[in-house]
CSV table of C-alpha atoms and ligand atoms in Angstrom, one decimal:
chain,number,residue,atom,x,y,z
A,1,MET,CA,0.0,12.1,-13.5
A,2,THR,CA,1.5,15.0,-11.1
A,3,ARG,CA,1.3,14.3,-8.2
A,4,LEU,CA,-1.6,14.3,-6.1
A,5,THR,CA,-1.8,15.6,-2.4
A,6,SER,CA,-3.7,14.6,0.9
A,7,GLU,CA,-5.6,18.4,0.2
A,8,ASP,CA,-6.7,17.3,-3.3
A,9,ILE,CA,-8.2,13.8,-2.9
A,10,SER,CA,-9.0,14.3,0.2
A,11,ASN,CA,-13.0,14.1,-1.0
A,12,VAL,CA,-12.4,11.1,-2.5
A,13,GLU,CA,-13.0,8.7,0.1
A,14,SER,CA,-16.7,10.7,1.5
A,15,ASP,CA,-17.6,11.3,-3.1
A,16,ALA,CA,-18.6,14.8,-1.1
A,17,ILE,CA,-18.6,16.1,-4.5
A,18,GLY,CA,-21.6,13.1,-4.7
A,19,LEU,CA,-19.6,12.5,-8.2
A,20,ASP,CA,-22.5,10.0,-9.7
A,21,ASP,CA,-24.6,12.1,-9.4
A,22,ARG,CA,-23.4,14.9,-11.5
A,23,LEU,CA,-21.5,12.6,-14.0
A,24,VAL,CA,-25.1,11.0,-14.2
A,25,SER,CA,-26.3,14.9,-14.5
A,26,VAL,CA,-24.4,15.7,-17.8
A,27,THR,CA,-22.8,11.9,-19.6
A,28,GLY,CA,-26.6,9.8,-18.6
A,29,HIS,CA,-23.6,7.5,-16.6
A,30,ASP,CA,-22.7,7.2,-13.0
A,31,VAL,CA,-18.6,6.9,-12.6
A,32,ARG,CA,-19.3,2.6,-12.9
A,33,THR,CA,-20.9,2.4,-16.2
A,34,ILE,CA,-18.2,4.6,-17.4
A,35,ALA,CA,-15.2,3.0,-16.4
A,36,LEU,CA,-17.7,-0.9,-18.0
A,37,GLU,CA,-17.4,1.5,-21.0
A,38,ALA,CA,-13.7,2.1,-21.0
A,39,ALA,CA,-12.6,-1.6,-20.4
A,40,GLY,CA,-15.6,-3.1,-23.3
A,41,LEU,CA,-17.7,-4.5,-20.7
A,42,PRO,CA,-21.4,-4.9,-20.4
A,43,GLN,CA,-23.0,-3.4,-17.7
A,44,CYS,CA,-24.2,-6.6,-16.7
A,45,VAL,CA,-20.8,-7.5,-15.0
A,46,ASP,CA,-20.6,-8.4,-11.7
A,47,LEU,CA,-17.6,-6.3,-10.3
A,48,SER,CA,-18.9,-7.9,-6.7
A,49,GLY,CA,-17.2,-11.3,-8.0
A,50,PHE,CA,-13.4,-9.6,-7.6
A,51,GLN,CA,-11.5,-8.7,-4.8
A,52,VAL,CA,-8.9,-6.3,-5.1
A,53,ALA,CA,-6.1,-5.1,-1.9
A,54,VAL,CA,-4.7,-1.5,-2.1
A,55,VAL,CA,-0.9,-1.3,-1.1
A,56,PRO,CA,-0.2,1.9,0.7
A,57,ILE,CA,4.4,2.3,-0.9
A,58,THR,CA,6.0,4.8,1.5
A,59,SER,CA,8.9,4.4,-0.6
A,60,GLY,CA,10.7,7.4,-2.8
A,61,LEU,CA,8.1,10.7,-1.7
A,62,GLY,CA,6.0,8.8,0.9
A,63,GLU,CA,2.5,7.9,1.5
A,64,ILE,CA,0.3,10.6,0.6
A,65,GLY,CA,-2.0,10.8,3.0
A,66,GLY,CA,-5.3,9.3,2.5
A,67,PHE,CA,-4.4,8.0,-1.4
A,68,ALA,CA,-4.7,3.7,0.0
A,69,ARG,CA,-7.4,4.5,1.5
A,70,SER,CA,-9.4,6.4,-1.6
A,71,LEU,CA,-8.5,4.4,-3.6
A,72,ASP,CA,-10.1,1.3,-1.5
A,73,ALA,CA,-13.5,3.4,-1.3
A,74,ILE,CA,-13.9,3.7,-5.3
A,75,ALA,CA,-13.3,0.3,-5.8
A,76,ARG,CA,-15.6,-0.3,-3.6
A,77,HIS,CA,-17.9,2.3,-5.0
A,78,ILE,CA,-17.8,0.6,-8.4
A,79,GLY,CA,-19.1,-2.4,-6.2
A,80,MET,CA,-15.9,-4.4,-6.0
A,81,ARG,CA,-14.8,-5.8,-2.3
A,82,SER,CA,-11.9,-4.3,-1.1
A,83,HIS,CA,-9.2,-3.8,1.3
A,84,VAL,CA,-6.1,-1.5,2.4
A,85,THR,CA,-3.1,-4.2,3.3
A,86,SER,CA,-1.8,-3.6,7.0
A,87,ALA,CA,1.7,-4.2,5.1
A,88,THR,CA,3.4,-1.3,2.8
A,89,ASP,CA,5.4,-2.0,0.0
A,90,VAL,CA,7.6,-5.2,-0.7
A,91,SER,CA,4.8,-6.9,2.5
A,92,GLY,CA,2.2,-5.4,1.6
A,93,PHE,CA,2.4,-7.2,-1.7
A,94,ALA,CA,3.4,-10.3,-0.7
A,95,GLU,CA,0.1,-9.7,1.7
A,96,ALA,CA,-2.4,-9.0,-1.0
A,97,VAL,CA,-1.3,-12.0,-3.6
A,98,GLU,CA,-1.3,-14.4,-0.5
A,99,SER,CA,-4.2,-13.6,0.5
A,100,GLY,CA,-6.0,-14.1,-2.7
A,101,VAL,CA,-7.0,-11.1,-4.1
A,102,ASP,CA,-7.6,-10.9,-7.7
A,103,ILE,CA,-6.5,-7.4,-8.0
A,104,VAL,CA,-3.6,-5.2,-6.0
A,105,MET,CA,-3.7,-1.0,-6.4
A,106,MET,CA,-0.8,0.1,-5.7
A,107,ALA,CA,1.7,3.8,-7.0
A,108,ASP,CA,5.4,4.5,-6.7
A,109,ASP,CA,7.0,8.0,-8.0
A,110,ASP,CA,6.3,7.1,-11.7
A,111,ARG,CA,3.9,3.9,-12.1
A,112,PHE,CA,0.2,3.6,-10.6
A,113,ILE,CA,-0.9,0.0,-11.3
A,114,ALA,CA,-3.5,-2.3,-10.8
A,115,TYR,CA,-1.8,-5.5,-11.0
A,116,ASN,CA,-4.5,-8.6,-12.3
A,117,THR,CA,-2.9,-12.0,-10.3
A,118,LEU,CA,-4.8,-14.4,-12.3
A,119,THR,CA,-2.4,-12.6,-16.1
A,120,GLY,CA,0.1,-11.3,-14.2
A,121,THR,CA,-0.4,-8.1,-16.5
A,122,CYS,CA,-1.1,-4.1,-15.1
A,123,ALA,CA,-3.8,-1.9,-16.5
A,124,ASP,CA,-2.1,1.6,-16.3
A,125,ASN,CA,-3.3,4.7,-14.9
A,126,ALA,CA,-2.4,7.0,-17.4
A,127,LEU,CA,-4.5,4.1,-20.0
A,128,GLY,CA,-6.8,4.2,-17.5
A,129,THR,CA,-7.3,7.5,-16.9
A,130,ALA,CA,-7.2,8.2,-21.4
A,131,MET,CA,-9.6,5.6,-21.7
A,132,GLY,CA,-12.0,6.9,-18.6
A,133,TYR,CA,-12.5,10.4,-19.9
A,134,SER,CA,-12.4,9.8,-23.3
A,135,VAL,CA,-15.3,7.9,-22.3
A,136,VAL,CA,-16.7,10.8,-20.4
A,137,LEU,CA,-16.4,13.2,-24.2
A,138,ARG,CA,-17.9,10.8,-26.1
A,139,ASP,CA,-21.2,10.0,-24.0
A,140,ALA,CA,-21.8,14.1,-23.4
A,141,ALA,CA,-21.3,14.7,-26.8
A,142,GLY,CA,-23.3,12.6,-27.8
A,143,GLY,CA,-21.1,11.1,-29.3
A,144,LEU,CA,-18.0,11.8,-31.5
A,145,ARG,CA,-18.5,10.2,-35.0
A,146,GLY,CA,-17.3,12.6,-37.3
A,147,SER,CA,-17.3,15.3,-34.3
A,148,ASP,CA,-14.0,17.9,-34.0
A,149,VAL,CA,-11.9,16.6,-30.7
A,150,LEU,CA,-8.9,18.9,-29.9
A,151,VAL,CA,-6.7,17.0,-27.1
A,152,VAL,CA,-4.3,18.8,-25.2
A,153,GLY,CA,-1.3,17.8,-23.7
A,154,ALA,CA,0.7,15.7,-25.7
A,155,GLY,CA,2.3,13.9,-22.7
A,156,PHE,CA,0.8,9.7,-21.8
A,157,VAL,CA,-2.7,11.0,-21.5
A,158,GLY,CA,-2.5,13.3,-24.2
A,159,THR,CA,-1.5,10.3,-26.8
A,160,GLN,CA,-3.6,7.5,-25.1
A,161,ALA,CA,-5.9,10.1,-25.7
A,162,ALA,CA,-5.4,11.4,-29.5
A,163,ARG,CA,-5.9,7.8,-30.2
A,164,ILE,CA,-9.0,6.4,-28.7
A,165,LEU,CA,-10.5,9.8,-29.7
A,166,ARG,CA,-9.6,8.6,-32.9
A,167,SER,CA,-10.9,5.2,-32.4
A,168,MET,CA,-14.2,6.5,-30.6
A,169,GLY,CA,-14.4,8.4,-35.3
A,170,ALA,CA,-13.1,11.4,-33.6
A,171,VAL,CA,-11.5,14.1,-36.3
A,172,VAL,CA,-9.1,14.6,-33.7
A,173,THR,CA,-6.0,17.9,-33.5
A,174,VAL,CA,-3.2,18.0,-30.4
A,175,THR,CA,-1.7,21.0,-28.9
A,176,ASP,CA,0.8,21.3,-26.1
A,177,ILE,CA,3.0,24.2,-25.2
A,178,VAL,CA,5.8,23.0,-26.7
A,179,PRO,CA,4.3,22.6,-30.0
A,180,SER,CA,6.9,19.5,-31.9
A,181,LYS,CA,5.9,17.1,-28.6
A,182,ALA,CA,2.0,17.4,-30.1
A,183,ALA,CA,3.8,17.6,-33.8
A,184,ALA,CA,5.4,14.3,-32.8
A,185,VAL,CA,1.9,12.8,-31.6
A,186,ALA,CA,0.3,13.6,-34.5
A,187,ALA,CA,2.1,11.8,-36.7
A,188,ALA,CA,2.8,8.5,-34.2
A,189,GLU,CA,-1.2,8.9,-34.1
A,190,GLY,CA,-2.5,10.0,-38.1
A,191,VAL,CA,-4.0,13.3,-36.1
A,192,ALA,CA,-3.5,17.4,-36.3
A,193,TYR,CA,-1.7,18.7,-34.6
A,194,MET,CA,-1.3,22.9,-33.8
A,195,ASP,CA,1.0,25.1,-32.8
A,196,ASP,CA,-1.0,27.6,-30.9
A,197,VAL,CA,-2.7,26.5,-27.6
A,198,ARG,CA,-5.4,29.4,-27.4
A,199,GLU,CA,-5.9,28.7,-30.7
A,200,ALA,CA,-6.7,25.5,-30.9
A,201,VAL,CA,-8.4,25.8,-27.4
A,202,SER,CA,-10.9,29.5,-28.8
A,203,SER,CA,-11.7,26.9,-31.9
A,204,HIS,CA,-12.4,23.8,-30.8
A,205,TRP,CA,-15.7,23.6,-28.8
A,206,LEU,CA,-15.0,19.4,-27.7
A,207,ILE,CA,-12.0,19.3,-25.2
A,208,LEU,CA,-9.6,16.5,-23.4
A,209,ASN,CA,-7.6,18.2,-21.1
A,210,ALA,CA,-5.1,16.8,-19.9
A,211,SER,CA,-2.0,18.9,-19.0
A,212,PRO,CA,-2.0,20.9,-16.1
A,213,GLY,CA,-1.3,23.6,-16.7
A,214,GLU,CA,-3.9,26.7,-16.4
A,215,ILE,CA,-6.3,27.7,-19.7
A,216,PRO,CA,-7.5,31.3,-19.4
A,217,GLY,CA,-11.4,31.4,-19.3
A,218,GLU,CA,-11.1,33.3,-23.1
A,219,TRP,CA,-9.6,30.9,-24.8
A,220,ILE,CA,-13.4,28.5,-24.1
A,221,ARG,CA,-16.0,28.3,-26.5
A,222,GLU,CA,-20.1,29.3,-25.3
A,223,GLY,CA,-21.1,26.0,-24.5
A,224,SER,CA,-18.0,23.8,-25.2
A,225,ILE,CA,-17.9,20.2,-23.7
A,226,ILE,CA,-14.1,19.7,-21.3
A,227,SER,CA,-13.6,16.4,-20.2
A,228,SER,CA,-10.2,17.7,-17.8
A,229,PRO,CA,-8.2,14.5,-15.9
A,230,GLY,CA,-5.9,17.2,-16.0
A,231,VAL,CA,-4.2,18.1,-12.1
A,232,PRO,CA,-4.6,20.5,-10.9
A,233,PHE,CA,-6.9,21.8,-12.0
A,234,SER,CA,-7.5,23.9,-15.0
A,235,PHE,CA,-10.0,25.8,-15.8
A,236,ASP,CA,-11.1,29.9,-13.3
A,237,ASP,CA,-14.3,31.5,-13.3
A,238,GLU,CA,-14.7,32.2,-16.7
A,239,ALA,CA,-14.1,29.1,-17.7
A,240,MET,CA,-17.1,27.7,-15.8
A,241,ARG,CA,-19.5,31.1,-16.9
A,242,ARG,CA,-18.6,30.3,-21.1
A,243,ALA,CA,-18.8,25.9,-21.1
A,244,ASP,CA,-22.1,23.9,-20.8
A,245,VAL,CA,-19.9,21.2,-19.2
A,246,ILE,CA,-16.5,20.5,-17.7
A,247,VAL,CA,-15.3,16.6,-16.1
A,248,HIS,CA,-12.8,16.5,-13.4
A,249,ASP,CA,-12.3,14.6,-10.9
A,250,PRO,CA,-8.6,14.1,-8.9
A,251,LEU,CA,-8.7,10.1,-9.0
A,252,GLU,CA,-11.4,8.2,-9.4
A,253,ILE,CA,-12.8,7.7,-13.0
A,254,GLY,CA,-9.2,7.2,-13.8
A,255,SER,CA,-8.8,5.0,-10.6
A,256,ALA,CA,-12.2,3.0,-11.5
A,257,SER,CA,-11.3,2.9,-15.1
A,258,MET,CA,-7.8,1.2,-14.2
A,259,LEU,CA,-9.6,-1.3,-12.1
A,260,THR,CA,-12.0,-2.9,-14.5
A,261,MET,CA,-9.4,-2.5,-17.2
A,262,ALA,CA,-7.8,-4.9,-14.8
A,263,VAL,CA,-11.0,-7.1,-14.2
A,264,ALA,CA,-11.2,-6.9,-18.7
A,265,GLU,CA,-7.6,-9.0,-18.9
A,266,THR,CA,-9.3,-11.4,-15.9
A,267,ILE,CA,-12.5,-12.2,-19.0
A,268,ARG,CA,-10.0,-13.2,-21.4
A,269,LYS,CA,-7.8,-15.1,-20.5
A,270,THR,CA,-10.8,-17.8,-18.8
A,271,GLY,CA,-13.4,-16.6,-21.1
A,272,ARG,CA,-16.2,-16.9,-18.5
A,273,VAL,CA,-17.3,-14.2,-15.5
A,274,ASN,CA,-20.4,-14.8,-12.8
A,275,MET,CA,-23.1,-12.4,-13.8
A,276,PRO,CA,-25.8,-11.4,-11.2
A,277,LEU,CA,-28.7,-13.8,-11.8
A,278,GLY,CA,-30.2,-14.8,-14.6
A,279,LEU,CA,-28.3,-12.8,-16.4
A,280,GLY,CA,-26.5,-16.4,-17.7
A,281,THR,CA,-22.7,-16.3,-18.5
A,282,HIS,CA,-20.5,-14.1,-20.8
A,283,SER,CA,-17.6,-16.1,-23.1
A,284,ASN,CA,-14.7,-14.0,-25.2
A,285,MET,CA,-15.4,-13.9,-29.1
A,286,GLY,CA,-13.4,-12.7,-31.2
A,287,GLY,CA,-12.3,-10.2,-28.8
A,288,HIS,CA,-15.3,-8.3,-27.7
A,289,VAL,CA,-17.0,-10.3,-24.8
A,290,VAL,CA,-20.2,-10.7,-25.7
A,291,ALA,CA,-23.5,-11.6,-23.1
A,292,MET,CA,-25.2,-15.1,-23.2
A,293,HIS,CA,-28.5,-16.0,-22.0
A,294,ARG,CA,-28.5,-19.7,-20.5
B,1,2YJ,O1,1.2,4.5,-1.0
B,1,2YJ,C1,0.9,6.1,-2.1
B,1,2YJ,O2,0.6,6.4,-0.6
B,1,2YJ,C2,1.5,6.6,-2.1
B,1,2YJ,N1,3.5,5.7,-3.0
B,1,2YJ,C3,1.1,7.1,-3.6
B,1,2YJ,C4,1.9,8.0,-4.9
B,1,2YJ,C5,1.0,8.1,-5.5
B,1,2YJ,N2,2.1,8.4,-7.3
B,1,2YJ,C6,1.3,9.4,-8.0
B,1,2YJ,O3,0.7,10.0,-8.3
B,1,2YJ,C7,2.7,9.8,-9.3
B,1,2YJ,N3,2.9,10.7,-8.7
B,1,2YJ,C8,1.4,8.7,-9.7
B,1,2YJ,C9,2.7,8.9,-10.8
B,1,2YJ,C10,1.8,7.5,-12.5
B,1,2YJ,C11,2.8,8.3,-13.6
B,1,2YJ,N4,1.6,7.4,-14.8
């Protein structure tokens, strides 16, 4: 993930773009539902049973104005309880853990994680982003089984996305401005690759863009469906005109998916999670969370 700026995330806290409405109109699902799908959890999981603390981190390049408050807003938006710690860094982490929260969210220049205090595991934002945006593409396309899907960008998010999309039944091709990177991911993940990014983009209408580079509108096929976590936003007006759908946000889908993945760790460990009244309990059976009615 490229380092975000305060400007990139200036709309997140207020949800000025109305992300839920936009997502529902193209995928049929809101951010919370996409995030639950990304973690393999059913929609009826009661996220209000989970308490999050966000720790501002000053190390390295320092705090990004509004970053911690934006994460706090995202956690609340999907129905979790959340607050920003009053202390930063190690003191903030200790404050969070000692206050008994379930999940501690924090980022420095290299890692962006949701730490599960019960299991001692870290859900990583890059994986959350790949998961969340793969679900967005699948839902926007009405399913991916047997469909050709292009992943642009052979970094960590692109690599994970190639694996996830393949597991969703897509026929995946990876491309990158550094062809050897795409070839390496293709070999590791059992997918195809194309050397020429332009040719790859022009020959696909289902695209997950995990690169920060610009993709000229002239390359885009009419009616394309594009899921694009890459920051900064890669597309121009011509691309917006040609594509049917371009889903992009700077922080929300990846962070919400990272949070639900952290929640899933608790469910895996305990086998149970509180459900809203009348919906029974959840039991972890064979790796799948299955709803059991009383
Ligand atoms: O707490 C803060 O305000 C800052 N320390 C947030 C820093 C956010 N970090 C980034 O944007 C990094 N580029 C994240 C890199 C993750 C790599 N997967």
